[in-house]
Short mmCIF file of C-alpha atoms in Angstrom, two decimals:
data_model
loop_
_atom_site.label_atom_id
_atom_site.label_comp_id
_atom_site.label_asym_id
_atom_site.label_seq_id
_atom_site.Cartn_x
_atom_site.Cartn_y
_atom_site.Cartn_z
CA MET N 30 15.71 12.18 11.01
CA THR N 31 12.08 11.12 11.46
CA LYS N 32 9.98 11.57 8.34
CA ALA N 33 6.65 13.34 8.64
CA ALA N 34 3.54 11.17 8.52
CA ILE N 35 1.77 11.00 5.15
CA PRO N 36 -1.72 12.47 5.61
CA ILE N 37 -4.58 10.47 4.10
CA THR N 38 -7.83 12.09 2.98
CA VAL N 39 -10.68 9.65 2.36
CA PHE N 40 -13.53 10.58 0.01
CA THR N 41 -16.79 8.69 0.34
CA GLY N 42 -20.17 9.23 -1.23
CA PHE N 43 -22.85 7.28 -3.04
CA LEU N 44 -22.63 6.26 -6.71
CA GLY N 45 -22.46 9.25 -9.05
CA ALA N 46 -22.11 11.85 -6.29
CA GLY N 47 -19.16 13.43 -8.11
CA LYS N 48 -16.21 12.32 -5.96
CA THR N 49 -13.73 12.12 -8.85
CA THR N 50 -14.70 15.56 -10.14
CA VAL N 51 -14.27 17.12 -6.69
CA ILE N 52 -10.89 15.46 -6.20
CA LEU N 53 -9.58 16.58 -9.59
CA SER N 54 -10.77 20.13 -8.91
CA LEU N 55 -8.44 20.33 -5.90
CA LEU N 56 -5.24 19.63 -7.81
CA PRO N 57 -4.77 22.90 -9.76
CA LYS N 58 -5.07 24.82 -6.48
CA LEU N 59 -2.11 23.04 -4.88
CA PRO N 60 1.55 24.10 -5.16
CA LYS N 61 3.24 22.59 -8.25
CA GLU N 62 5.77 20.72 -6.14
CA TYR N 63 3.05 19.19 -3.92
CA LYS N 64 2.85 15.43 -4.62
CA VAL N 65 -0.55 13.74 -4.43
CA VAL N 66 -1.24 10.07 -5.13
CA LEU N 67 -4.81 8.85 -5.68
CA LEU N 68 -5.81 5.37 -4.53
CA LYS N 69 -9.12 4.62 -6.20
CA ASN N 70 -11.57 1.79 -5.65
CA GLU N 71 -13.54 1.09 -8.86
CA TYR N 72 -16.63 -1.06 -9.37
CA GLY N 73 -16.38 -3.62 -12.15
CA ASP N 74 -13.39 -4.12 -14.43
CA VAL N 75 -13.42 -0.85 -16.41
CA GLU N 76 -10.92 1.74 -15.15
CA VAL N 77 -12.93 4.75 -16.32
CA ASP N 78 -12.34 7.36 -13.64
CA SER N 79 -8.70 6.33 -13.29
CA LYS N 80 -8.17 7.05 -16.99
CA LEU N 81 -9.53 10.55 -16.39
CA ALA N 82 -7.40 11.00 -13.27
CA LYS N 83 -4.23 10.00 -15.10
CA GLU N 84 -4.71 12.99 -17.39
CA SER N 85 -4.40 15.31 -14.35
CA ASN N 86 -1.30 16.46 -12.49
CA LEU N 87 -1.49 13.69 -9.92
CA THR N 88 1.85 12.12 -9.09
CA ALA N 89 0.32 8.66 -9.57
CA VAL N 90 -2.98 6.79 -9.65
CA SER N 91 -3.42 3.33 -8.14
CA GLU N 92 -6.66 1.41 -8.61
CA ILE N 93 -8.32 -1.50 -6.83
CA LEU N 94 -11.02 -3.18 -8.93
CA ASN N 95 -13.86 -5.70 -8.59
CA GLY N 96 -14.75 -5.29 -4.94
CA CYS N 97 -15.00 -2.90 -2.02
CA MET N 98 -11.81 -2.14 -0.10
CA CYS N 99 -13.66 -1.46 3.13
CA CYS N 100 -14.34 -5.18 3.49
CA VAL N 101 -13.25 -7.93 1.07
CA LEU N 102 -10.31 -5.94 -0.33
CA VAL N 103 -8.93 -4.51 2.92
CA GLY N 104 -5.62 -6.36 2.46
CA GLN N 105 -5.20 -4.90 -1.02
CA MET N 106 -5.73 -1.40 0.33
CA GLN N 107 -3.05 -1.87 2.99
CA ASN N 108 -0.57 -3.24 0.44
CA ALA N 109 -1.34 -0.39 -1.97
CA LEU N 110 -0.70 2.22 0.72
CA LEU N 111 2.65 0.65 1.58
CA GLU N 112 3.65 0.57 -2.10
CA ILE N 113 2.69 4.23 -2.51
CA ARG N 114 4.77 5.14 0.55
CA ASP N 115 7.82 3.23 -0.64
CA GLN N 116 7.68 4.34 -4.28
CA TYR N 117 6.56 7.97 -4.06
CA ARG N 118 6.58 9.20 -0.43
CA PRO N 119 3.91 11.77 -1.44
CA ASP N 120 2.81 14.84 0.47
CA ARG N 121 -0.70 13.40 0.59
CA ILE N 122 -2.65 10.27 -0.33
CA ILE N 123 -6.27 10.63 -1.40
CA ILE N 124 -8.42 7.51 -1.18
CA GLU N 125 -11.57 7.53 -3.29
CA CYS N 126 -13.93 4.81 -2.09
CA SER N 127 -16.50 2.87 -4.05
CA GLY N 128 -20.07 4.08 -3.73
CA SER N 129 -20.93 1.40 -1.17
CA ALA N 130 -17.97 1.85 1.17
CA PHE N 131 -18.64 2.32 4.89
CA PRO N 132 -16.04 4.86 6.13
CA ALA N 133 -15.60 3.41 9.61
CA THR N 134 -13.86 0.27 8.36
CA LEU N 135 -11.42 2.27 6.23
CA ALA N 136 -10.75 4.65 9.09
CA PHE N 137 -9.91 1.84 11.49
CA GLN N 138 -7.62 0.20 8.94
CA ILE N 139 -5.72 3.48 8.50
CA ARG N 140 -5.54 3.95 12.29
CA GLU N 141 -4.06 0.43 12.52
CA MET N 142 -1.48 1.30 9.86
CA GLU N 143 -0.57 4.43 11.85
CA ARG N 144 0.43 2.13 14.69
CA ASN N 145 2.00 -0.68 12.62
CA THR N 146 4.21 1.71 10.61
CA GLU N 147 5.19 3.80 13.64
CA GLY N 148 3.48 6.89 12.33
CA ASP N 149 4.22 6.73 8.59
CA PHE N 150 0.54 7.43 7.89
CA LYS N 151 -2.14 9.49 9.56
CA LEU N 152 -5.84 9.83 8.88
CA ASP N 153 -6.38 13.50 8.10
CA SER N 154 -10.08 13.53 7.22
CA ILE N 155 -13.11 11.63 6.01
CA ILE N 156 -14.97 13.71 3.41
CA THR N 157 -18.43 12.74 2.16
CA VAL N 158 -19.73 14.05 -1.17
CA VAL N 159 -23.52 14.29 -1.44
CA ASP N 160 -25.42 14.58 -4.72
CA ALA N 161 -28.13 17.19 -3.98
CA GLU N 162 -30.14 16.14 -7.02
CA ASN N 163 -30.61 12.53 -5.97
CA PHE N 164 -29.80 12.25 -2.25
CA ALA N 165 -33.43 12.26 -1.14
CA GLY N 166 -34.07 9.28 -3.42
CA TYR N 167 -31.14 7.01 -2.62
CA GLU N 168 -31.11 7.95 1.07
CA ASP N 169 -34.41 6.08 1.45
CA THR N 170 -33.04 2.85 -0.02
CA SER N 171 -29.38 2.88 1.05
CA PRO N 172 -28.28 2.41 4.67
CA THR N 173 -24.72 3.00 3.46
CA ALA N 174 -25.58 6.46 2.11
CA LYS N 175 -26.90 7.35 5.55
CA MET N 176 -23.75 6.00 7.24
CA GLN N 177 -21.53 7.97 4.87
CA ALA N 178 -23.34 11.18 5.78
CA SER N 179 -23.41 10.33 9.49
CA TYR N 180 -19.77 9.38 10.09
CA THR N 181 -17.62 12.03 8.46
CA ASP N 182 -15.55 15.13 9.17
CA MET N 183 -17.17 17.20 6.43
CA ILE N 184 -20.04 16.98 3.93
CA LEU N 185 -19.57 18.51 0.48
CA ILE N 186 -22.87 19.25 -1.25
CA ASN N 187 -22.50 18.74 -4.99
CA LYS N 188 -24.87 19.46 -7.93
CA TRP N 189 -26.94 21.81 -5.78
CA GLU N 190 -27.16 24.43 -8.55
CA SER N 191 -29.61 22.29 -10.52
CA VAL N 192 -32.22 21.90 -7.76
CA SER N 193 -34.77 24.35 -6.41
CA ASP N 194 -34.27 26.16 -3.11
CA ARG N 195 -37.01 24.03 -1.62
CA GLN N 196 -35.35 20.79 -2.75
CA LEU N 197 -32.01 21.96 -1.38
CA ASP N 198 -33.62 22.84 1.95
CA THR N 199 -35.06 19.30 2.09
CA VAL N 200 -31.62 17.79 1.47
CA LEU N 201 -30.07 20.01 4.15
CA ASP N 202 -32.83 19.07 6.62
CA HIS N 203 -32.14 15.38 6.02
CA LEU N 204 -28.40 15.88 6.42
CA HIS N 205 -28.85 17.87 9.63
CA THR N 206 -31.04 15.07 10.98
CA LEU N 207 -28.37 12.49 10.20
CA ASN N 208 -25.46 14.65 11.33
CA ASP N 209 -26.09 18.02 12.94
CA LEU N 210 -22.51 18.80 13.99
CA THR N 211 -20.47 18.21 10.83
CA PRO N 212 -19.82 21.22 8.55
CA LYS N 213 -21.72 21.19 5.25
CA ILE N 214 -20.15 23.09 2.35
CA ARG N 215 -21.52 23.66 -1.13
CA CYS N 216 -19.16 22.85 -4.01
CA ASP N 217 -18.57 25.66 -6.48
CA GLY N 218 -19.52 23.70 -9.59
CA ARG N 219 -16.45 22.33 -11.37
CA ASN N 220 -14.26 24.55 -9.20
CA GLY N 221 -15.05 22.25 -6.30
CA VAL N 222 -13.77 23.52 -2.96
CA ASP N 223 -10.68 25.17 -1.53
CA PRO N 224 -8.14 22.49 -0.43
CA ASN N 225 -7.49 24.54 2.71
CA LEU N 226 -11.01 23.70 3.86
CA ILE N 227 -10.55 19.94 3.77
CA PHE N 228 -6.78 19.37 4.18
CA GLY N 229 -5.24 19.58 7.64
CA ILE N 230 -8.35 18.65 9.62
CA GLU N 231 -6.59 15.86 11.57
CA SER N 232 -9.72 13.78 12.00
CA LYS N 233 -10.95 12.75 15.41
CA VAL N 234 -13.66 10.41 14.12
CA PHE N 235 -13.34 6.69 14.79
CA LEU N 236 -10.64 7.07 17.41
CA ASP N 237 -12.64 4.83 19.74
CA PRO N 238 -12.94 1.25 18.39
CA SER N 239 -16.19 0.79 20.33
CA THR N 240 -17.93 3.11 17.84
CA HIS N 241 -17.27 0.67 14.99
CA THR N 242 -20.64 -0.78 13.96
CA GLN N 243 -20.45 -1.96 10.37
CA ASP N 244 -23.48 -3.28 8.55
CA PRO N 245 -22.06 -6.45 6.94
CA SER N 246 -24.74 -6.46 4.25
CA HIS N 247 -23.95 -3.01 2.86
CA ILE N 248 -22.18 -4.36 -0.20
CA ASP N 249 -25.37 -6.15 -1.29
CA GLU N 250 -27.12 -2.87 -2.04
CA VAL N 251 -25.33 -2.45 -5.36
CA GLU N 252 -25.35 -4.84 -8.30
CA THR N 253 -22.67 -4.47 -10.98
CA ILE N 254 -22.84 -5.84 -14.53
CA THR N 255 -20.77 -5.42 -17.70
CA LEU N 256 -22.43 -4.34 -20.96
CA TYR N 257 -20.50 -5.27 -24.07
CA ARG N 258 -20.63 -5.17 -27.86
CA GLY N 259 -17.74 -6.73 -29.75
CA SER N 260 -16.01 -9.95 -30.62
CA ALA N 261 -15.95 -12.81 -28.14
CA ALA N 262 -12.15 -12.85 -28.23
CA SER N 263 -11.94 -9.32 -26.80
CA ARG N 264 -14.46 -9.67 -24.00
CA PRO N 265 -13.38 -8.47 -20.55
CA ALA N 266 -11.45 -11.03 -18.52
CA GLY N 267 -13.53 -13.31 -16.36
CA HIS N 268 -16.41 -13.76 -18.79
CA LYS N 269 -15.13 -16.75 -20.78
CA HIS N 270 -15.93 -20.23 -19.53
CA GLU N 271 -13.54 -23.16 -19.48
CA ASN N 272 -15.94 -25.46 -21.31
CA GLY N 273 -16.06 -23.03 -24.22
CA HIS N 274 -19.74 -22.19 -23.80
CA ASP N 275 -20.86 -18.60 -23.74
CA HIS N 276 -23.16 -17.97 -20.77
CA SER N 277 -23.60 -14.25 -21.28
CA GLU N 278 -27.01 -12.78 -21.98
CA HIS N 279 -27.58 -11.31 -25.44
CA VAL N 280 -30.24 -8.60 -25.58
CA HIS N 281 -31.42 -8.18 -29.19
CA ASP N 282 -33.83 -5.72 -30.69
CA ARG N 283 -33.15 -3.12 -33.36
CA VAL N 284 -29.40 -3.49 -33.75
CA PRO N 285 -27.80 -6.83 -34.73
CA VAL N 286 -25.03 -7.96 -32.40
CA ASP N 287 -21.79 -8.83 -34.15
CA GLN N 288 -19.92 -11.18 -31.83
CA SER N 289 -17.56 -12.50 -34.50
CA SER N 290 -14.64 -11.12 -36.47
CA ASP N 291 -15.18 -7.36 -36.56
CA ALA N 292 -17.40 -5.39 -34.21
CA SER N 293 -15.48 -2.13 -34.51
CA ASN N 294 -18.24 -0.37 -36.48
CA LEU N 295 -19.13 2.98 -34.98
CA ILE N 296 -22.32 3.57 -33.00
CA PRO N 297 -24.41 6.46 -34.40
CA LEU N 298 -24.45 9.30 -31.89
CA ALA N 299 -28.21 9.87 -32.18
CA MET N 300 -28.88 6.18 -31.51
CA PHE N 301 -26.57 6.23 -28.49
CA GLU N 302 -28.27 9.30 -27.01
CA GLU N 303 -31.69 7.71 -27.57
CA ALA N 304 -30.50 4.59 -25.75
CA LEU N 305 -29.22 6.66 -22.83
CA SER N 306 -32.65 8.28 -22.51
CA LYS N 307 -34.14 4.81 -21.91
CA LEU N 308 -32.04 4.03 -18.85
CA GLY N 309 -34.23 3.80 -15.75
CA LYS N 310 -32.46 6.01 -13.23
CA GLU N 311 -34.61 4.77 -10.34
CA SER N 312 -32.77 1.45 -10.45
CA ALA N 313 -29.78 2.13 -12.77
CA TRP N 314 -27.66 4.61 -10.85
CA ARG N 315 -24.36 4.71 -12.74
CA VAL N 316 -23.10 3.65 -16.18
CA LYS N 317 -19.52 4.30 -17.22
CA GLY N 318 -17.07 2.97 -19.76
CA PHE N 319 -15.91 3.30 -23.36
CA VAL N 320 -17.74 3.61 -26.68
CA ARG N 321 -16.90 4.20 -30.35
CA LEU N 322 -19.28 6.88 -31.63
CA GLU N 323 -20.02 8.10 -35.11
CA GLY N 324 -20.29 11.86 -35.55
CA THR N 325 -17.79 12.90 -32.85
CA ASP N 326 -14.18 14.04 -33.00
CA ALA N 327 -13.03 11.19 -30.75
CA GLU N 328 -12.31 7.68 -32.00
CA VAL N 329 -13.21 6.41 -28.53
CA SER N 330 -15.16 8.31 -25.87
CA ILE N 331 -15.37 7.87 -22.11
CA LEU N 332 -18.98 7.81 -20.91
CA ASN N 333 -19.86 8.92 -17.39
CA TRP N 334 -23.62 8.61 -16.76
CA ALA N 335 -25.24 9.05 -13.34
CA PHE N 336 -28.94 9.38 -12.50
CA GLY N 337 -29.92 10.66 -15.95
CA ARG N 338 -27.02 13.09 -16.51
CA TYR N 339 -23.95 12.21 -18.52
CA GLU N 340 -20.68 13.47 -19.95
CA ARG N 341 -18.54 12.26 -22.83
CA THR N 342 -14.76 12.76 -22.77
CA LYS N 343 -12.19 11.92 -25.42
CA ALA N 344 -10.19 8.80 -24.58
CA ASP N 345 -7.02 7.17 -25.78
CA PRO N 346 -8.21 4.67 -28.45
CA SER N 347 -6.14 1.91 -26.84
CA VAL N 348 -8.54 1.67 -23.87
CA LEU N 349 -11.01 -0.24 -26.06
CA ALA N 350 -10.09 -3.31 -28.13
CA LYS N 351 -10.12 -2.63 -31.87
CA ASP N 352 -12.81 -5.24 -32.50
CA SER N 353 -15.09 -3.85 -29.77
CA SER N 354 -17.65 -1.05 -29.99
CA ILE N 355 -18.82 -0.69 -26.39
CA GLN N 356 -17.62 -1.78 -22.95
CA LEU N 357 -19.54 -0.35 -20.01
CA THR N 358 -20.00 -1.05 -16.32
CA ALA N 359 -23.55 -0.53 -15.03
CA MET N 360 -24.34 -0.20 -11.33
CA GLY N 361 -27.70 -0.07 -9.63
CA GLU N 362 -30.31 -1.63 -7.40
CA ARG N 363 -29.75 -5.32 -6.83
CA GLY N 364 -32.41 -7.41 -8.52
CA GLU N 365 -33.70 -4.50 -10.62
CA LEU N 366 -30.64 -3.40 -12.59
CA ARG N 367 -31.04 -5.76 -15.57
CA ARG N 368 -34.60 -4.62 -16.11
CA ALA N 369 -33.54 -0.97 -15.85
CA VAL N 370 -30.90 -1.35 -18.60
CA GLY N 371 -32.99 -3.62 -20.83
CA SER N 372 -34.15 -1.04 -23.38
CA PHE N 373 -30.70 0.55 -23.47
CA CYS N 374 -29.15 -2.83 -24.30
CA ARG N 375 -31.75 -3.71 -26.93
CA ILE N 376 -31.27 -0.46 -28.83
CA LEU N 377 -27.48 -0.88 -28.91
CA GLY N 378 -27.37 -4.65 -29.29
CA LEU N 379 -25.40 -5.19 -26.11
CA SER N 380 -24.57 -8.39 -24.28
CA ILE N 381 -24.91 -8.44 -20.49
CA LEU N 382 -21.90 -10.30 -19.13
#
């Protein structure tokens, strides 16, 4: 008996658009026996969103780190999809792309796997999440953001409740200019959207290989750095040098950096919030990771900051080494990101790795 093809829904959208939140909002609306596996592409080496996703009723979460799977990590994506098929045979696979992913490349890779696996997979839809608060800003500087909005089956407009009617009209005008035929649906806050609207579309985009025009420089739009406070022994992998010298950048100001035996002292909440207020959102677009905070009910918190707005969520203490206070991944405009996080790092005594 021939098994039905596993439908794949691909979520794209610029940094901080709210892709993870939208995806997680779909799950409670699905039948309990419906199996969904999330394949997530994370920037940096901190699995922040995957930790949140694992607390949901997903069947499994697989992550691909330190690169973009629409180009340099294409092979890893193909292998991950095959492993998901063999281990779980889910009812659906959701791929959440990094903020710089160009959807055409992913779509063509999935189309190729449709053929190579004799129909074990099928591309159901490309969904683009747009941040109504910040789209007008990053659209001007990011060719990839324009491509994501142009080549998609559906556009989900997120965070629209916090903008004026005039600002929302401007965003819609820009989106209609980029893509006048694709449906545009407003998310219902944390309730997201109805799965019936975005599942079962059976995408027709990118069927013709001649439409594939990737900008090979798209990945260069985003710079990623690690911000760390803790002992040298517990630093994230890849930041120690064979000759024993420490080449990271220490940013000192009001808080002394303890890089030795015990850096597990808690960060005062007021100080942390002051530091967050100093992040320059014009060039620092996303900061996420783990922090030990004083004055909260969580030993370790997950930080999700995007364009000036942030959330803190309780985390399993094991995600952060005991002799570390902070481990964050910052993403932003290449060449400007270090300047944009400078005051934040000085207040908290962070090293830039």
